[in-house]
Amino acid sequence: MPNRPGSPTPPPPRRRLGVEQYVEGVLARDRGVLARVITLIESRRPDDRETARRVLDALVPHSGRSIRLGITGVPGAGKSTLIEAMGMNLLDAGRRVAVLAIDPSSRLTGGSILGDKTRMPRLSTRDDAYIRPSPTGSTLGGVAGHTREAMIACEAAGFDVVIVETVGVGQSETTVADMVDTFLAVLIAGAGDELQGIKRGLVEMVDLLAINKADGENRRPVERAVAQYRNAIRLLHPPESPWIPPVLPCSAREGSGLDALWEQVLAHRQALERAGLLSEKRRSQAVRWMWDLVDDSVRRMLREGPGLRDLAEGLEARVRDGELTASTAADRLLSALGLSADRSAVPAFPPS
C-alpha cells in the first residue's frame, strides 16, 4: 500500500546477518550487533532461536571472564541509582560494565515500561557501558527468561563486569543467585523493625548487604539498621562459614561507601577462588540452567504445541470445575508427550 502524500517514508528493514557476522560483530565489541544478538536471544521465532543458539555456541568459549554481580532489593531502595554510581566508578577505573536491567511485565497485558536507561542517564551515554532493559515476561524470580544467554553475549563483547538488576519481587531470588558470582541485596532503613522488611531466606542467600541512603538525617537510622542486620547475619551464618556476608552503609546519591562495597565484591570473589569454589559454582549453575531450559521447553510444548494446547486448556477447565484431580490431569498431559505417567520419574515443573 503506497504512503500517503507527505507521510514519512518508513526505514528499510535491516538486513539479517549470518551467524559468523553476528559472532564477529560481538567479538569486535560492536554494540549495535550485540543488541541485535540479544534481540535474537529474546525472540520466540523458531528461526531466530536457532540462529541465536548457533551464535551462542560460538560465543561461549569467549565468555566467563567477567565478574558477575546480581543486585536485588525492596522497591524504592535505590538500586538503579546505586548501580549507576557504582558503574561510573568502575568505568573511571578502566573497567567495561554491562547492566542487564529487568523490568516487571504486567500480568494483564504482558507489557513492560523498560525505563532503566532513563534511571541511569550518565551510564547509558558511555561507550564503555551497555544497558539492556528486558521484560520478565512470565518468568519467576525477578529475571528475564534469557538473562543467562544475554550475559554470555555481553562477556564475549568484552564487558568485564556484568550486573543483573532484578525487579526486587521478594520471591524466588534463587533464580538470580544461581547465575551470578556475588549476590547483593540493597535495603533501606527507617521502616520500623528492619528485620521485618526482609525474608530470612534472602538473608541466608545473599553474599553482601548494603543499607542505602545513608545521608542527611537518615544516617542514624542506617547505623541502627546495619547493627541489626549484622546481628541477624551472625545468627544465620556460623563462624566457620567460608564467607560471612558483610553489611555496609552507603549513599548512592552522595557516592559514599561505594568503594568499600566494591572491595567486598572483590573480596567475596577472591574467597571463592581461594577455596576452589568459583569454578565449581559456575559449573553447577550451568547444569541448573540446562534443566531450567528443559523445563521451559516442555512447558512451552504443552501450551503452544499443535493439539497439546487444546488438550492442556481442556484439562485446565476440568480441573478448575472439579471434574478431574490435578494429578490425573498432569498424568494425561505427560502421557500426551510420551513421558511416564509416574511423576516421580520426570522433572518437576515450577508453578506458573
CSV table of C-alpha atoms in Angstrom, one decimal:
chain,number,residue,atom,x,y,z
A,1,MET,CA,0.0,0.0,0.0
A,2,PRO,CA,1.6,3.3,-1.1
A,3,ASN,CA,2.4,6.0,1.5
A,4,ARG,CA,0.0,9.0,1.7
A,5,PRO,CA,1.4,12.2,0.3
A,6,GLY,CA,3.5,14.0,2.8
A,7,SER,CA,3.8,10.9,5.1
A,8,PRO,CA,7.4,9.9,6.1
A,9,THR,CA,9.0,7.0,4.3
A,10,PRO,CA,9.4,4.1,6.7
A,11,PRO,CA,13.0,3.0,7.1
A,12,PRO,CA,14.0,-0.1,5.1
A,13,PRO,CA,14.2,-3.3,7.1
A,14,ARG,CA,17.6,-4.1,8.5
A,15,ARG,CA,19.5,-6.8,6.6
A,16,ARG,CA,19.7,-10.0,8.6
A,17,LEU,CA,23.2,-11.1,9.4
A,18,GLY,CA,24.7,-14.5,9.2
A,19,VAL,CA,25.9,-16.4,12.2
A,20,GLU,CA,29.5,-15.6,11.5
A,21,GLN,CA,28.7,-11.9,11.1
A,22,TYR,CA,26.9,-11.8,14.5
A,23,VAL,CA,29.8,-13.6,16.2
A,24,GLU,CA,32.4,-11.4,14.6
A,25,GLY,CA,30.5,-8.2,15.5
A,26,VAL,CA,30.1,-9.2,19.1
A,27,LEU,CA,33.8,-10.1,19.4
A,28,ALA,CA,34.7,-6.8,17.8
A,29,ARG,CA,32.7,-5.1,20.6
A,30,ASP,CA,30.1,-3.7,18.2
A,31,ARG,CA,27.3,-2.6,20.5
A,32,GLY,CA,24.8,-2.5,17.7
A,33,VAL,CA,25.5,-6.1,16.8
A,34,LEU,CA,25.4,-7.1,20.5
A,35,ALA,CA,22.0,-5.5,20.8
A,36,ARG,CA,20.8,-7.5,17.7
A,37,VAL,CA,22.1,-10.7,19.2
A,38,ILE,CA,20.3,-10.2,22.4
A,39,THR,CA,17.1,-9.4,20.4
A,40,LEU,CA,17.6,-12.8,18.7
A,41,ILE,CA,18.0,-14.5,22.0
A,42,GLU,CA,14.8,-13.0,23.3
A,43,SER,CA,12.8,-13.8,20.1
A,44,ARG,CA,10.2,-16.5,20.1
A,45,ARG,CA,10.5,-17.2,16.3
A,46,PRO,CA,11.9,-20.6,15.7
A,47,ASP,CA,14.4,-19.4,13.0
A,48,ASP,CA,15.7,-16.6,15.4
A,49,ARG,CA,16.1,-19.1,18.2
A,50,GLU,CA,18.1,-21.5,16.0
A,51,THR,CA,20.3,-18.6,14.9
A,52,ALA,CA,20.8,-17.4,18.5
A,53,ARG,CA,21.7,-21.0,19.6
A,54,ARG,CA,24.4,-21.2,16.9
A,55,VAL,CA,25.7,-17.7,17.8
A,56,LEU,CA,25.8,-18.5,21.5
A,57,ASP,CA,27.6,-21.8,20.9
A,58,ALA,CA,30.4,-19.8,19.1
A,59,LEU,CA,30.5,-17.2,21.8
A,60,VAL,CA,30.7,-19.4,24.9
A,61,PRO,CA,34.5,-20.0,24.6
A,62,HIS,CA,34.9,-16.2,24.7
A,63,SER,CA,32.8,-15.8,27.8
A,64,GLY,CA,33.2,-16.5,31.5
A,65,ARG,CA,35.9,-14.0,32.4
A,66,SER,CA,33.7,-11.3,33.9
A,67,ILE,CA,32.7,-10.5,37.4
A,68,ARG,CA,29.0,-11.4,37.7
A,69,LEU,CA,27.1,-9.4,40.2
A,70,GLY,CA,23.4,-9.8,41.0
A,71,ILE,CA,21.6,-7.0,42.7
A,72,THR,CA,18.1,-7.2,44.3
A,73,GLY,CA,16.3,-5.1,46.8
A,74,VAL,CA,13.0,-3.7,48.1
A,75,PRO,CA,11.2,-1.2,45.9
A,76,GLY,CA,12.5,2.3,46.5
A,77,ALA,CA,15.8,1.1,47.8
A,78,GLY,CA,17.7,3.0,45.1
A,79,LYS,CA,19.0,0.0,43.2
A,80,SER,CA,19.3,1.8,39.8
A,81,THR,CA,20.9,4.9,41.4
A,82,LEU,CA,23.4,2.7,43.2
A,83,ILE,CA,24.2,0.7,40.0
A,84,GLU,CA,24.8,3.9,38.0
A,85,ALA,CA,27.1,5.4,40.7
A,86,MET,CA,29.0,2.2,41.1
A,87,GLY,CA,29.1,1.7,37.4
A,88,MET,CA,30.6,5.2,36.8
A,89,ASN,CA,33.3,4.4,39.4
A,90,LEU,CA,34.1,1.2,37.6
A,91,LEU,CA,34.4,2.9,34.3
A,92,ASP,CA,36.7,5.5,35.8
A,93,ALA,CA,38.9,2.6,37.0
A,94,GLY,CA,39.1,1.3,33.4
A,95,ARG,CA,36.5,-1.5,33.5
A,96,ARG,CA,33.7,-2.1,31.0
A,97,VAL,CA,30.3,-2.5,32.5
A,98,ALA,CA,27.1,-4.2,31.2
A,99,VAL,CA,23.9,-3.9,33.1
A,100,LEU,CA,21.1,-6.3,32.4
A,101,ALA,CA,18.2,-4.5,33.9
A,102,ILE,CA,14.9,-6.4,34.3
A,103,ASP,CA,11.6,-4.7,34.2
A,104,PRO,CA,8.4,-6.4,35.6
A,105,SER,CA,5.8,-7.4,33.0
A,106,SER,CA,2.2,-6.7,33.5
A,107,ARG,CA,0.3,-9.9,34.4
A,108,LEU,CA,-2.7,-8.5,32.4
A,109,THR,CA,-1.1,-7.1,29.2
A,110,GLY,CA,2.3,-8.6,29.3
A,111,GLY,CA,3.8,-5.1,28.7
A,112,SER,CA,6.8,-3.5,30.3
A,113,ILE,CA,8.0,0.1,30.7
A,114,LEU,CA,11.7,-0.8,30.1
A,115,GLY,CA,12.7,2.6,31.5
A,116,ASP,CA,16.0,1.6,33.1
A,117,LYS,CA,18.1,3.7,30.7
A,118,THR,CA,16.2,6.8,31.9
A,119,ARG,CA,17.1,5.9,35.5
A,120,MET,CA,20.8,5.7,34.6
A,121,PRO,CA,21.3,8.7,32.3
A,122,ARG,CA,25.1,9.1,32.8
A,123,LEU,CA,25.9,5.4,32.4
A,124,SER,CA,23.7,5.0,29.4
A,125,THR,CA,25.7,7.5,27.4
A,126,ARG,CA,29.2,5.9,27.9
A,127,ASP,CA,30.7,3.8,25.1
A,128,ASP,CA,32.3,1.5,27.7
A,129,ALA,CA,29.0,0.7,29.3
A,130,TYR,CA,26.0,-1.2,28.0
A,131,ILE,CA,22.5,-1.2,29.5
A,132,ARG,CA,19.9,-3.7,28.2
A,133,PRO,CA,16.4,-3.5,29.8
A,134,SER,CA,14.4,-6.6,29.3
A,135,PRO,CA,10.9,-7.7,30.4
A,136,THR,CA,10.4,-10.6,32.8
A,137,GLY,CA,7.5,-11.9,30.8
A,138,SER,CA,6.1,-14.9,32.7
A,139,THR,CA,9.4,-15.8,34.2
A,140,LEU,CA,9.6,-16.1,38.0
A,141,GLY,CA,12.4,-15.0,40.2
A,142,GLY,CA,12.7,-11.4,39.1
A,143,VAL,CA,14.8,-12.0,35.9
A,144,ALA,CA,14.0,-12.3,32.3
A,145,GLY,CA,13.9,-15.8,30.7
A,146,HIS,CA,17.1,-15.3,28.7
A,147,THR,CA,19.3,-13.3,31.1
A,148,ARG,CA,21.9,-16.1,31.2
A,149,GLU,CA,22.3,-16.1,27.4
A,150,ALA,CA,22.5,-12.3,27.3
A,151,MET,CA,25.2,-12.4,30.0
A,152,ILE,CA,27.3,-14.7,27.7
A,153,ALA,CA,26.9,-12.3,24.8
A,154,CYS,CA,28.0,-9.3,27.0
A,155,GLU,CA,31.0,-11.2,28.3
A,156,ALA,CA,32.1,-12.2,24.8
A,157,ALA,CA,31.8,-8.5,23.8
A,158,GLY,CA,34.5,-7.6,26.4
A,159,PHE,CA,32.4,-6.4,29.3
A,160,ASP,CA,34.4,-7.5,32.4
A,161,VAL,CA,31.6,-6.6,34.9
A,162,VAL,CA,28.1,-7.8,34.2
A,163,ILE,CA,25.4,-6.6,36.7
A,164,VAL,CA,22.0,-8.2,36.7
A,165,GLU,CA,19.4,-5.9,38.3
A,166,THR,CA,16.3,-7.8,39.4
A,167,VAL,CA,12.9,-6.4,39.9
A,168,GLY,CA,13.0,-6.9,43.6
A,169,VAL,CA,9.9,-9.1,43.6
A,170,GLY,CA,10.6,-10.6,47.0
A,171,GLN,CA,10.2,-14.1,45.8
A,172,SER,CA,12.4,-16.8,44.1
A,173,GLU,CA,15.6,-14.7,44.4
A,174,THR,CA,17.4,-18.1,43.9
A,175,THR,CA,17.0,-17.6,40.2
A,176,VAL,CA,19.4,-14.7,40.1
A,177,ALA,CA,21.6,-16.1,42.8
A,178,ASP,CA,22.0,-19.2,40.5
A,179,MET,CA,23.5,-17.1,37.7
A,180,VAL,CA,26.0,-14.7,39.4
A,181,ASP,CA,29.1,-15.0,41.4
A,182,THR,CA,28.1,-12.5,44.1
A,183,PHE,CA,24.5,-11.6,45.2
A,184,LEU,CA,23.9,-8.2,46.7
A,185,ALA,CA,20.8,-7.0,48.4
A,186,VAL,CA,20.1,-3.3,48.6
A,187,LEU,CA,18.0,-2.3,51.6
A,188,ILE,CA,16.9,0.9,53.3
A,189,ALA,CA,16.3,2.0,56.9
A,190,GLY,CA,13.5,3.8,58.6
A,191,ALA,CA,10.7,1.3,58.2
A,192,GLY,CA,10.3,0.3,61.8
A,193,ASP,CA,11.6,-3.1,62.7
A,194,GLU,CA,14.2,-3.5,60.0
A,195,LEU,CA,14.2,-7.3,60.1
A,196,GLN,CA,10.6,-7.4,59.1
A,197,GLY,CA,11.5,-5.9,55.8
A,198,ILE,CA,13.5,-8.8,54.5
A,199,LYS,CA,12.9,-12.6,54.4
A,200,ARG,CA,15.1,-14.9,56.3
A,201,GLY,CA,15.6,-16.9,53.1
A,202,LEU,CA,17.1,-13.9,51.4
A,203,VAL,CA,19.4,-13.1,54.3
A,204,GLU,CA,20.7,-16.7,54.1
A,205,MET,CA,21.2,-16.4,50.4
A,206,VAL,CA,22.9,-13.0,49.9
A,207,ASP,CA,26.7,-12.6,49.9
A,208,LEU,CA,26.6,-8.9,50.7
A,209,LEU,CA,24.0,-6.4,52.2
A,210,ALA,CA,24.1,-2.7,51.5
A,211,ILE,CA,21.9,-0.3,53.5
A,212,ASN,CA,21.4,2.6,51.1
A,213,LYS,CA,20.5,6.3,51.6
A,214,ALA,CA,23.0,6.8,54.5
A,215,ASP,CA,22.8,10.6,54.1
A,216,GLY,CA,21.3,13.6,55.8
A,217,GLU,CA,19.0,12.8,58.7
A,218,ASN,CA,18.9,9.2,57.7
A,219,ARG,CA,22.4,8.4,58.8
A,220,ARG,CA,21.5,7.4,62.3
A,221,PRO,CA,18.6,5.1,61.3
A,222,VAL,CA,21.0,3.5,58.8
A,223,GLU,CA,23.6,2.9,61.5
A,224,ARG,CA,20.9,1.1,63.6
A,225,ALA,CA,19.8,-1.0,60.6
A,226,VAL,CA,23.4,-2.0,59.9
A,227,ALA,CA,23.8,-3.2,63.5
A,228,GLN,CA,20.5,-5.2,63.4
A,229,TYR,CA,21.4,-6.9,60.1
A,230,ARG,CA,24.9,-7.7,61.3
A,231,ASN,CA,23.4,-9.4,64.3
A,232,ALA,CA,21.0,-11.3,62.1
A,233,ILE,CA,23.8,-12.4,59.8
A,234,ARG,CA,25.8,-13.7,62.8
A,235,LEU,CA,22.9,-15.9,63.9
A,236,LEU,CA,22.2,-17.3,60.4
A,237,HIS,CA,25.8,-17.9,59.4
A,238,PRO,CA,28.1,-20.0,61.7
A,239,PRO,CA,31.6,-18.6,62.4
A,240,GLU,CA,33.2,-21.5,60.5
A,241,SER,CA,31.4,-20.4,57.3
A,242,PRO,CA,33.9,-19.6,54.4
A,243,TRP,CA,32.2,-16.3,54.0
A,244,ILE,CA,30.2,-14.1,56.4
A,245,PRO,CA,28.1,-11.6,54.4
A,246,PRO,CA,29.2,-8.1,55.4
A,247,VAL,CA,26.6,-5.4,56.0
A,248,LEU,CA,27.7,-1.9,54.8
A,249,PRO,CA,26.1,1.5,54.8
A,250,CYS,CA,26.3,3.6,51.6
A,251,SER,CA,24.7,6.5,49.9
A,252,ALA,CA,24.3,6.2,46.1
A,253,ARG,CA,23.2,9.8,45.9
A,254,GLU,CA,26.4,11.1,47.6
A,255,GLY,CA,28.6,8.3,46.3
A,256,SER,CA,29.8,7.4,49.8
A,257,GLY,CA,30.5,3.8,50.7
A,258,LEU,CA,30.5,2.5,47.2
A,259,ASP,CA,34.3,1.9,47.0
A,260,ALA,CA,34.0,-0.2,50.2
A,261,LEU,CA,31.1,-2.1,48.7
A,262,TRP,CA,33.0,-2.9,45.5
A,263,GLU,CA,36.0,-4.0,47.6
A,264,GLN,CA,33.7,-6.6,49.3
A,265,VAL,CA,32.5,-7.8,45.9
A,266,LEU,CA,36.2,-8.5,45.0
A,267,ALA,CA,36.9,-10.0,48.4
A,268,HIS,CA,34.0,-12.4,48.0
A,269,ARG,CA,35.2,-13.5,44.6
A,270,GLN,CA,38.8,-14.0,46.0
A,271,ALA,CA,37.4,-16.0,48.9
A,272,LEU,CA,35.6,-18.3,46.4
A,273,GLU,CA,38.7,-18.7,44.3
A,274,ARG,CA,40.9,-19.5,47.3
A,275,ALA,CA,38.5,-22.2,48.4
A,276,GLY,CA,38.3,-23.5,44.8
A,277,LEU,CA,34.5,-22.8,44.8
A,278,LEU,CA,34.2,-20.2,42.0
A,279,SER,CA,34.7,-22.7,39.1
A,280,GLU,CA,32.5,-25.3,40.8
A,281,LYS,CA,29.8,-22.8,41.4
A,282,ARG,CA,29.7,-21.8,37.8
A,283,ARG,CA,29.7,-25.4,36.6
A,284,SER,CA,26.7,-26.2,39.0
A,285,GLN,CA,24.9,-23.1,37.7
A,286,ALA,CA,25.4,-24.3,34.1
A,287,VAL,CA,23.8,-27.6,34.9
A,288,ARG,CA,20.8,-26.0,36.6
A,289,TRP,CA,20.5,-23.7,33.6
A,290,MET,CA,20.3,-26.7,31.3
A,291,TRP,CA,17.4,-28.2,33.4
A,292,ASP,CA,15.7,-24.8,33.5
A,293,LEU,CA,15.7,-24.7,29.7
A,294,VAL,CA,14.4,-28.3,29.5
A,295,ASP,CA,11.5,-27.4,31.9
A,296,ASP,CA,10.8,-24.2,29.9
A,297,SER,CA,10.8,-26.1,26.6
A,298,VAL,CA,8.4,-28.8,27.8
A,299,ARG,CA,6.1,-26.2,29.3
A,300,ARG,CA,6.1,-24.3,26.0
A,301,MET,CA,5.3,-27.5,24.1
A,302,LEU,CA,2.3,-28.1,26.4
A,303,ARG,CA,1.0,-24.6,26.0
A,304,GLU,CA,1.8,-24.0,22.3
A,305,GLY,CA,2.3,-27.3,20.6
A,306,PRO,CA,-0.3,-28.4,18.0
A,307,GLY,CA,-3.0,-30.4,19.7
A,308,LEU,CA,-1.4,-30.2,23.1
A,309,ARG,CA,-2.6,-26.6,23.7
A,310,ASP,CA,-6.2,-27.7,23.3
A,311,LEU,CA,-5.6,-30.7,25.5
A,312,ALA,CA,-4.0,-28.6,28.2
A,313,GLU,CA,-6.7,-26.0,28.1
A,314,GLY,CA,-9.4,-28.6,28.3
A,315,LEU,CA,-7.7,-30.3,31.2
A,316,GLU,CA,-7.3,-27.0,33.0
A,317,ALA,CA,-11.0,-26.3,32.6
A,318,ARG,CA,-11.9,-29.7,34.0
A,319,VAL,CA,-9.6,-29.3,37.0
A,320,ARG,CA,-11.0,-25.8,37.6
A,321,ASP,CA,-14.5,-27.2,37.5
A,322,GLY,CA,-13.6,-30.0,39.9
A,323,GLU,CA,-14.2,-32.8,37.3
A,324,LEU,CA,-10.6,-34.0,37.4
A,325,THR,CA,-7.9,-34.0,40.1
A,326,ALA,CA,-4.7,-32.1,39.3
A,327,SER,CA,-2.6,-35.3,39.5
A,328,THR,CA,-4.9,-37.1,36.9
A,329,ALA,CA,-4.7,-34.1,34.5
A,330,ALA,CA,-0.9,-33.9,34.9
A,331,ASP,CA,-0.6,-37.7,34.1
A,332,ARG,CA,-2.6,-37.2,30.9
A,333,LEU,CA,-0.5,-34.3,29.8
A,334,LEU,CA,2.7,-36.2,30.4
A,335,SER,CA,1.3,-39.2,28.6
A,336,ALA,CA,0.5,-37.0,25.6
A,337,LEU,CA,4.2,-36.1,25.5
A,338,GLY,CA,5.2,-39.7,25.6
A,339,LEU,CA,6.5,-39.4,29.1
A,340,SER,CA,5.9,-41.7,32.0
A,341,ALA,CA,2.7,-41.1,34.0
A,342,ASP,CA,4.8,-41.7,37.1
A,343,ARG,CA,5.6,-38.1,38.0
A,344,SER,CA,8.5,-39.2,40.2
A,345,ALA,CA,10.3,-40.2,37.0
A,346,VAL,CA,10.2,-36.9,35.3
A,347,PRO,CA,11.4,-33.4,36.3
A,348,ALA,CA,9.0,-31.3,38.3
A,349,PHE,CA,7.9,-28.1,36.6
A,350,PRO,CA,7.7,-24.9,38.7
A,351,PRO,CA,4.2,-23.4,39.1
A,352,SER,CA,3.0,-20.8,36.5
